[in-house]
Amino acid sequence: AQTVTQSQPEMSVQEAETVTLSCTYDTSESDYYLFWYKQPPSRQMILVIRQEAYKQQNATENRFSVNFQKAAKSFSLKISDSQLGDAAMYFCAYRGVKTSYDKVIFGPGTSLSVIP
Amino acid sequence: NAGVMQNPRHLVRRRGQEARLRCSPMKGHSHVYWYRQLPEEGLKFMVYLQKENIIDESGMPKERFSAEFPKEGPSILRIQQVVRGDSAAYFCASSYRSALYGYTFGSGTRLTVV
């Protein structure tokens, strides 16, 4: 079965600095999608970034970028120029392409604090 | 274009009562997913539905829990005879075709069983 691990329960970053959140996953599939979701105190889950495993190029969305290492099964999220609004829980998630069941598997989350 | 609408936002039930959670997917979305989030934990998959069909309920407890997504109206997650352990945030998500493009989530329903 596929699993997603986030080894950092809590992280903090100074405003305007850069922070990297770690994520590893376990799968026997060769084709899949990876996601990072943000959950602010409002509880709303927001899709931050998405990566297709068959693409070697790392995805970027403005200040958010990923470092996708397929062989290592690692998918870290880098937040540049951190802002107070980035404070939230961040969840790494996985979805296999050929998986029989159409569902996304989430990691346990990393709580990010931004220090003014 | 309204997002995924969940109601109520907060629900308090006494032990033994029934809880009914509603989810209206985004317009044009025919895939609905329910997740449960316990305190300090990530989201756990419960059930995946398309219109009038349950596609995957592998994450849903066999007893007391049921879900439906009728042809007309919202998707309903129903919990009968609630117990304290059912207290959690329940999230609904929808997608146009499949989860490959990521979900759009609702704001969740926080169920508290007293």
PDB file of C-alpha atoms in Angstrom:
ATOM      1  CA  ALA A   1       0.000   0.000   0.000  1.00  0.00           C
ATOM      2  CA  GLN A   2       1.075   3.537  -0.647  1.00  0.00           C
ATOM      3  CA  THR A   3       2.144   5.658   2.309  1.00  0.00           C
ATOM      4  CA  VAL A   4       3.144   9.278   2.728  1.00  0.00           C
ATOM      5  CA  THR A   5       5.484  10.424   5.486  1.00  0.00           C
ATOM      6  CA  GLN A   6       6.211  13.912   6.734  1.00  0.00           C
ATOM      7  CA  SER A   7       8.947  13.723   9.343  1.00  0.00           C
ATOM      8  CA  GLN A   8       8.675  17.319  10.553  1.00  0.00           C
ATOM      9  CA  PRO A   9       5.582  17.805  12.720  1.00  0.00           C
ATOM     10  CA  GLU A  10       6.450  21.498  13.220  1.00  0.00           C
ATOM     11  CA  MET A  11       8.614  24.035  11.438  1.00  0.00           C
ATOM     12  CA  SER A  12       9.174  27.750  11.798  1.00  0.00           C
ATOM     13  CA  VAL A  13      10.614  30.370   9.497  1.00  0.00           C
ATOM     14  CA  GLN A  14      11.428  34.036   9.763  1.00  0.00           C
ATOM     15  CA  GLU A  15       9.338  36.298   7.590  1.00  0.00           C
ATOM     16  CA  ALA A  16      10.972  36.843   4.162  1.00  0.00           C
ATOM     17  CA  GLU A  17      13.218  33.801   4.611  1.00  0.00           C
ATOM     18  CA  THR A  18      13.061  30.445   2.825  1.00  0.00           C
ATOM     19  CA  VAL A  19      11.860  27.185   4.336  1.00  0.00           C
ATOM     20  CA  THR A  20      11.748  23.623   3.026  1.00  0.00           C
ATOM     21  CA  LEU A  21       9.193  21.062   4.135  1.00  0.00           C
ATOM     22  CA  SER A  22      10.066  17.401   3.676  1.00  0.00           C
ATOM     23  CA  CYS A  23       7.942  14.577   2.338  1.00  0.00           C
ATOM     24  CA  THR A  24       8.725  11.002   1.425  1.00  0.00           C
ATOM     25  CA  TYR A  25       6.402   8.387   0.048  1.00  0.00           C
ATOM     26  CA  ASP A  26       6.382   4.701  -0.615  1.00  0.00           C
ATOM     27  CA  THR A  27       4.904   3.165  -3.735  1.00  0.00           C
ATOM     28  CA  SER A  28       5.500   0.392  -6.213  1.00  0.00           C
ATOM     29  CA  GLU A  29       3.843   2.344  -9.002  1.00  0.00           C
ATOM     30  CA  SER A  30       5.888   4.117 -11.652  1.00  0.00           C
ATOM     31  CA  ASP A  31       3.338   6.735 -12.590  1.00  0.00           C
ATOM     32  CA  TYR A  32       1.605   8.943 -10.075  1.00  0.00           C
ATOM     33  CA  TYR A  33       0.830  12.472  -8.987  1.00  0.00           C
ATOM     34  CA  LEU A  34       2.040  14.324  -5.923  1.00  0.00           C
ATOM     35  CA  PHE A  35       0.460  17.318  -4.260  1.00  0.00           C
ATOM     36  CA  TRP A  36       1.041  19.815  -1.512  1.00  0.00           C
ATOM     37  CA  TYR A  37      -2.026  21.160   0.250  1.00  0.00           C
ATOM     38  CA  LYS A  38      -2.190  24.043   2.696  1.00  0.00           C
ATOM     39  CA  GLN A  39      -4.660  24.169   5.578  1.00  0.00           C
ATOM     40  CA  PRO A  40      -4.750  27.568   7.326  1.00  0.00           C
ATOM     41  CA  PRO A  41      -6.576  28.087  10.637  1.00  0.00           C
ATOM     42  CA  SER A  42      -9.796  28.535   8.680  1.00  0.00           C
ATOM     43  CA  ARG A  43      -9.540  24.773   7.963  1.00  0.00           C
ATOM     44  CA  GLN A  44     -10.018  25.284   4.229  1.00  0.00           C
ATOM     45  CA  MET A  45      -7.797  22.881   2.284  1.00  0.00           C
ATOM     46  CA  ILE A  46      -6.034  24.678  -0.553  1.00  0.00           C
ATOM     47  CA  LEU A  47      -4.071  23.014  -3.341  1.00  0.00           C
ATOM     48  CA  VAL A  48      -0.640  24.648  -3.436  1.00  0.00           C
ATOM     49  CA  ILE A  49       1.219  22.703  -6.101  1.00  0.00           C
ATOM     50  CA  ARG A  50       1.007  19.533  -8.156  1.00  0.00           C
ATOM     51  CA  GLN A  51       3.697  17.362  -9.757  1.00  0.00           C
ATOM     52  CA  GLU A  52       3.378  14.586 -12.317  1.00  0.00           C
ATOM     53  CA  ALA A  53       5.901  11.824 -11.682  1.00  0.00           C
ATOM     54  CA  TYR A  54       6.683  11.409 -15.376  1.00  0.00           C
ATOM     55  CA  LYS A  55       7.845  15.015 -15.587  1.00  0.00           C
ATOM     56  CA  GLN A  56      11.455  15.576 -14.579  1.00  0.00           C
ATOM     57  CA  GLN A  57      11.027  19.314 -14.287  1.00  0.00           C
ATOM     58  CA  ASN A  58      10.147  20.474 -10.814  1.00  0.00           C
ATOM     59  CA  ALA A  59       6.816  22.285 -10.529  1.00  0.00           C
ATOM     60  CA  THR A  60       6.740  25.913  -9.430  1.00  0.00           C
ATOM     61  CA  GLU A  61       3.910  28.246  -8.437  1.00  0.00           C
ATOM     62  CA  ASN A  62       5.105  31.738  -7.651  1.00  0.00           C
ATOM     63  CA  ARG A  63       6.949  31.510  -4.312  1.00  0.00           C
ATOM     64  CA  PHE A  64       6.308  27.765  -4.015  1.00  0.00           C
ATOM     65  CA  SER A  65       8.491  25.169  -5.677  1.00  0.00           C
ATOM     66  CA  VAL A  66       9.178  21.497  -5.215  1.00  0.00           C
ATOM     67  CA  ASN A  67      12.258  19.314  -5.290  1.00  0.00           C
ATOM     68  CA  PHE A  68      11.066  16.026  -6.734  1.00  0.00           C
ATOM     69  CA  GLN A  69      13.528  13.158  -6.442  1.00  0.00           C
ATOM     70  CA  LYS A  70      11.790  10.141  -7.944  1.00  0.00           C
ATOM     71  CA  ALA A  71      14.486   7.580  -7.193  1.00  0.00           C
ATOM     72  CA  ALA A  72      14.600   8.669  -3.575  1.00  0.00           C
ATOM     73  CA  LYS A  73      10.803   8.963  -3.427  1.00  0.00           C
ATOM     74  CA  SER A  74      11.168  12.427  -2.014  1.00  0.00           C
ATOM     75  CA  PHE A  75       8.957  15.441  -2.667  1.00  0.00           C
ATOM     76  CA  SER A  76       9.918  18.528  -0.664  1.00  0.00           C
ATOM     77  CA  LEU A  77       8.224  21.917  -0.771  1.00  0.00           C
ATOM     78  CA  LYS A  78      10.233  25.126  -0.748  1.00  0.00           C
ATOM     79  CA  ILE A  79       8.577  28.375   0.232  1.00  0.00           C
ATOM     80  CA  SER A  80      10.574  31.460  -0.678  1.00  0.00           C
ATOM     81  CA  ASP A  81      10.133  34.933   0.775  1.00  0.00           C
ATOM     82  CA  SER A  82       7.858  33.562   3.495  1.00  0.00           C
ATOM     83  CA  GLN A  83       4.864  35.669   4.426  1.00  0.00           C
ATOM     84  CA  LEU A  84       2.695  35.710   7.528  1.00  0.00           C
ATOM     85  CA  GLY A  85      -0.136  34.275   5.470  1.00  0.00           C
ATOM     86  CA  ASP A  86       1.918  31.162   4.793  1.00  0.00           C
ATOM     87  CA  ALA A  87       1.429  30.030   8.384  1.00  0.00           C
ATOM     88  CA  ALA A  88      -0.628  26.849   8.144  1.00  0.00           C
ATOM     89  CA  MET A  89      -0.593  23.071   8.175  1.00  0.00           C
ATOM     90  CA  TYR A  90       0.953  21.658   5.030  1.00  0.00           C
ATOM     91  CA  PHE A  91       0.020  18.216   3.781  1.00  0.00           C
ATOM     92  CA  CYS A  92       1.895  16.193   1.224  1.00  0.00           C
ATOM     93  CA  ALA A  93      -0.342  13.879  -0.791  1.00  0.00           C
ATOM     94  CA  TYR A  94      -0.089  11.074  -3.340  1.00  0.00           C
ATOM     95  CA  ARG A  95      -2.341   9.669  -6.021  1.00  0.00           C
ATOM     96  CA  GLY A  96      -1.374   6.744  -8.246  1.00  0.00           C
ATOM     97  CA  VAL A  97      -2.389   6.844 -11.889  1.00  0.00           C
ATOM     98  CA  LYS A  98      -3.115   3.162 -12.215  1.00  0.00           C
ATOM     99  CA  THR A  99      -4.470   2.732  -8.760  1.00  0.00           C
ATOM    100  CA  SER A 100      -7.778   1.019  -8.930  1.00  0.00           C
ATOM    101  CA  TYR A 101      -9.329   3.337  -6.458  1.00  0.00           C
ATOM    102  CA  ASP A 102      -9.458   7.017  -7.226  1.00  0.00           C
ATOM    103  CA  LYS A 103      -8.341   8.564  -3.967  1.00  0.00           C
ATOM    104  CA  VAL A 104      -5.590  10.785  -2.650  1.00  0.00           C
ATOM    105  CA  ILE A 105      -3.467   9.637   0.280  1.00  0.00           C
ATOM    106  CA  PHE A 106      -2.316  12.319   2.698  1.00  0.00           C
ATOM    107  CA  GLY A 107       0.654  12.562   5.003  1.00  0.00           C
ATOM    108  CA  PRO A 108       0.258  13.574   8.663  1.00  0.00           C
ATOM    109  CA  GLY A 109       1.120  17.200   8.005  1.00  0.00           C
ATOM    110  CA  THR A 110       3.695  19.804   9.021  1.00  0.00           C
ATOM    111  CA  SER A 111       2.652  22.834  11.024  1.00  0.00           C
ATOM    112  CA  LEU A 112       4.479  25.913   9.724  1.00  0.00           C
ATOM    113  CA  SER A 113       4.820  29.042  11.838  1.00  0.00           C
ATOM    114  CA  VAL A 114       6.035  32.326  10.352  1.00  0.00           C
ATOM    115  CA  ILE A 115       7.858  34.642  12.744  1.00  0.00           C
ATOM    116  CA  PRO A 116       7.481  38.364  12.059  1.00  0.00           C
TER     117      PRO A 116
ATOM    118  CA  ASN B   1     -18.866  29.759  -9.362  1.00  0.00           C
ATOM    119  CA  ALA B   2     -19.334  28.663  -5.787  1.00  0.00           C
ATOM    120  CA  GLY B   3     -16.833  26.198  -4.405  1.00  0.00           C
ATOM    121  CA  VAL B   4     -17.607  23.018  -2.530  1.00  0.00           C
ATOM    122  CA  MET B   5     -20.253  23.817   0.048  1.00  0.00           C
ATOM    123  CA  GLN B   6     -20.470  21.879   3.276  1.00  0.00           C
ATOM    124  CA  ASN B   7     -23.012  22.326   6.008  1.00  0.00           C
ATOM    125  CA  PRO B   8     -23.322  22.639   8.816  1.00  0.00           C
ATOM    126  CA  ARG B   9     -19.926  24.063   9.677  1.00  0.00           C
ATOM    127  CA  HIS B  10     -20.265  22.919  13.253  1.00  0.00           C
ATOM    128  CA  LEU B  11     -22.471  20.119  14.540  1.00  0.00           C
ATOM    129  CA  VAL B  12     -22.939  19.012  18.128  1.00  0.00           C
ATOM    130  CA  ARG B  13     -24.609  15.709  18.850  1.00  0.00           C
ATOM    131  CA  ARG B  14     -25.192  13.715  22.010  1.00  0.00           C
ATOM    132  CA  ARG B  15     -24.014  10.139  22.133  1.00  0.00           C
ATOM    133  CA  GLY B  16     -26.513   7.872  20.392  1.00  0.00           C
ATOM    134  CA  GLN B  17     -27.917  10.544  18.087  1.00  0.00           C
ATOM    135  CA  GLU B  18     -27.568  10.682  14.330  1.00  0.00           C
ATOM    136  CA  ALA B  19     -25.349  13.113  12.449  1.00  0.00           C
ATOM    137  CA  ARG B  20     -26.035  14.118   8.862  1.00  0.00           C
ATOM    138  CA  LEU B  21     -23.337  16.020   7.007  1.00  0.00           C
ATOM    139  CA  ARG B  22     -24.053  17.605   3.648  1.00  0.00           C
ATOM    140  CA  CYS B  23     -21.812  18.398   0.735  1.00  0.00           C
ATOM    141  CA  SER B  24     -22.652  20.167  -2.505  1.00  0.00           C
ATOM    142  CA  PRO B  25     -19.827  19.738  -5.025  1.00  0.00           C
ATOM    143  CA  MET B  26     -18.611  22.442  -7.342  1.00  0.00           C
ATOM    144  CA  LYS B  27     -20.803  23.013 -10.348  1.00  0.00           C
ATOM    145  CA  GLY B  28     -19.945  20.473 -13.011  1.00  0.00           C
ATOM    146  CA  HIS B  29     -18.128  18.132 -10.637  1.00  0.00           C
ATOM    147  CA  SER B  30     -19.509  14.614 -10.488  1.00  0.00           C
ATOM    148  CA  HIS B  31     -16.928  13.017  -8.200  1.00  0.00           C
ATOM    149  CA  VAL B  32     -17.253  13.422  -4.435  1.00  0.00           C
ATOM    150  CA  TYR B  33     -14.859  12.253  -1.753  1.00  0.00           C
ATOM    151  CA  TRP B  34     -15.245  12.277   2.026  1.00  0.00           C
ATOM    152  CA  TYR B  35     -12.307  12.487   4.410  1.00  0.00           C
ATOM    153  CA  ARG B  36     -12.054  12.534   8.186  1.00  0.00           C
ATOM    154  CA  GLN B  37      -9.470  14.512  10.108  1.00  0.00           C
ATOM    155  CA  LEU B  38      -8.883  13.655  13.723  1.00  0.00           C
ATOM    156  CA  PRO B  39      -7.163  16.241  15.952  1.00  0.00           C
ATOM    157  CA  GLU B  40      -3.441  16.595  15.192  1.00  0.00           C
ATOM    158  CA  GLU B  41      -3.710  14.112  12.326  1.00  0.00           C
ATOM    159  CA  GLY B  42      -3.885  14.176   8.557  1.00  0.00           C
ATOM    160  CA  LEU B  43      -6.878  13.411   6.407  1.00  0.00           C
ATOM    161  CA  LYS B  44      -8.036   9.826   6.173  1.00  0.00           C
ATOM    162  CA  PHE B  45     -10.010   8.705   3.140  1.00  0.00           C
ATOM    163  CA  MET B  46     -13.494   7.433   3.856  1.00  0.00           C
ATOM    164  CA  VAL B  47     -15.528   7.090   0.681  1.00  0.00           C
ATOM    165  CA  TYR B  48     -15.605   8.029  -2.996  1.00  0.00           C
ATOM    166  CA  LEU B  49     -18.898   8.508  -4.808  1.00  0.00           C
ATOM    167  CA  GLN B  50     -20.159   9.424  -8.222  1.00  0.00           C
ATOM    168  CA  LYS B  51     -23.755  10.296  -8.929  1.00  0.00           C
ATOM    169  CA  GLU B  52     -25.940   7.545  -7.450  1.00  0.00           C
ATOM    170  CA  ASN B  53     -22.974   5.203  -7.054  1.00  0.00           C
ATOM    171  CA  ILE B  54     -20.523   4.356  -4.299  1.00  0.00           C
ATOM    172  CA  ILE B  55     -17.231   3.683  -6.042  1.00  0.00           C
ATOM    173  CA  ASP B  56     -14.912   3.044  -3.093  1.00  0.00           C
ATOM    174  CA  GLU B  57     -15.928   2.852   0.551  1.00  0.00           C
ATOM    175  CA  SER B  58     -12.810   1.094   1.766  1.00  0.00           C
ATOM    176  CA  GLY B  59     -12.075   3.787   4.360  1.00  0.00           C
ATOM    177  CA  MET B  60     -15.491   3.921   5.900  1.00  0.00           C
ATOM    178  CA  PRO B  61     -16.327   1.982   9.083  1.00  0.00           C
ATOM    179  CA  LYS B  62     -18.635  -0.915   8.286  1.00  0.00           C
ATOM    180  CA  GLU B  63     -21.134  -0.025  10.960  1.00  0.00           C
ATOM    181  CA  ARG B  64     -23.020   3.181  11.661  1.00  0.00           C
ATOM    182  CA  PHE B  65     -21.540   5.086   8.693  1.00  0.00           C
ATOM    183  CA  SER B  66     -23.158   5.471   5.298  1.00  0.00           C
ATOM    184  CA  ALA B  67     -22.865   7.841   2.368  1.00  0.00           C
ATOM    185  CA  GLU B  68     -24.928   8.695  -0.652  1.00  0.00           C
ATOM    186  CA  PHE B  69     -24.778  11.019  -3.619  1.00  0.00           C
ATOM    187  CA  PRO B  70     -28.245  11.102  -5.188  1.00  0.00           C
ATOM    188  CA  LYS B  71     -29.071  12.177  -8.699  1.00  0.00           C
ATOM    189  CA  GLU B  72     -30.471  15.402  -7.317  1.00  0.00           C
ATOM    190  CA  GLY B  73     -29.192  17.171  -4.251  1.00  0.00           C
ATOM    191  CA  PRO B  74     -26.077  17.099  -2.128  1.00  0.00           C
ATOM    192  CA  SER B  75     -23.974  14.187  -1.008  1.00  0.00           C
ATOM    193  CA  ILE B  76     -24.816  13.057   2.516  1.00  0.00           C
ATOM    194  CA  LEU B  77     -22.528  11.418   5.048  1.00  0.00           C
ATOM    195  CA  ARG B  78     -24.623   9.856   7.771  1.00  0.00           C
ATOM    196  CA  ILE B  79     -23.371   8.641  11.103  1.00  0.00           C
ATOM    197  CA  GLN B  80     -25.843   6.737  13.236  1.00  0.00           C
ATOM    198  CA  GLN B  81     -25.624   6.344  17.009  1.00  0.00           C
ATOM    199  CA  VAL B  82     -22.629   8.632  17.290  1.00  0.00           C
ATOM    200  CA  VAL B  83     -19.926   7.976  19.879  1.00  0.00           C
ATOM    201  CA  ARG B  84     -17.264  10.291  21.301  1.00  0.00           C
ATOM    202  CA  GLY B  85     -14.667   8.795  18.953  1.00  0.00           C
ATOM    203  CA  ASP B  86     -16.613  10.142  15.979  1.00  0.00           C
ATOM    204  CA  SER B  87     -15.681  13.691  16.987  1.00  0.00           C
ATOM    205  CA  ALA B  88     -13.578  15.012  14.124  1.00  0.00           C
ATOM    206  CA  ALA B  89     -13.570  17.355  11.165  1.00  0.00           C
ATOM    207  CA  TYR B  90     -15.201  15.824   8.109  1.00  0.00           C
ATOM    208  CA  PHE B  91     -14.142  17.182   4.762  1.00  0.00           C
ATOM    209  CA  CYS B  92     -15.796  16.796   1.431  1.00  0.00           C
ATOM    210  CA  ALA B  93     -13.918  17.268  -1.836  1.00  0.00           C
ATOM    211  CA  SER B  94     -15.018  17.187  -5.426  1.00  0.00           C
ATOM    212  CA  SER B  95     -13.351  16.868  -8.788  1.00  0.00           C
ATOM    213  CA  TYR B  96     -14.409  17.086 -12.410  1.00  0.00           C
ATOM    214  CA  ARG B  97     -13.150  13.740 -13.606  1.00  0.00           C
ATOM    215  CA  SER B  98     -10.764  12.107 -11.204  1.00  0.00           C
ATOM    216  CA  ALA B  99      -8.388  12.958  -8.403  1.00  0.00           C
ATOM    217  CA  LEU B 100      -5.441  13.256 -10.774  1.00  0.00           C
ATOM    218  CA  TYR B 101      -5.810  17.006 -10.941  1.00  0.00           C
ATOM    219  CA  GLY B 102      -6.246  17.476  -7.234  1.00  0.00           C
ATOM    220  CA  TYR B 103      -9.382  18.045  -5.296  1.00  0.00           C
ATOM    221  CA  THR B 104     -11.362  21.123  -4.457  1.00  0.00           C
ATOM    222  CA  PHE B 105     -12.205  20.917  -0.793  1.00  0.00           C
ATOM    223  CA  GLY B 106     -15.061  22.276   1.241  1.00  0.00           C
ATOM    224  CA  SER B 107     -14.459  24.021   4.549  1.00  0.00           C
ATOM    225  CA  GLY B 108     -15.371  20.949   6.523  1.00  0.00           C
ATOM    226  CA  THR B 109     -17.890  20.094   9.208  1.00  0.00           C
ATOM    227  CA  ARG B 110     -16.597  19.851  12.742  1.00  0.00           C
ATOM    228  CA  LEU B 111     -18.584  17.215  14.575  1.00  0.00           C
ATOM    229  CA  THR B 112     -18.478  17.214  18.345  1.00  0.00           C
ATOM    230  CA  VAL B 113     -20.094  14.377  20.245  1.00  0.00           C
ATOM    231  CA  VAL B 114     -20.919  15.175  23.858  1.00  0.00           C
TER     232      VAL B 114
END
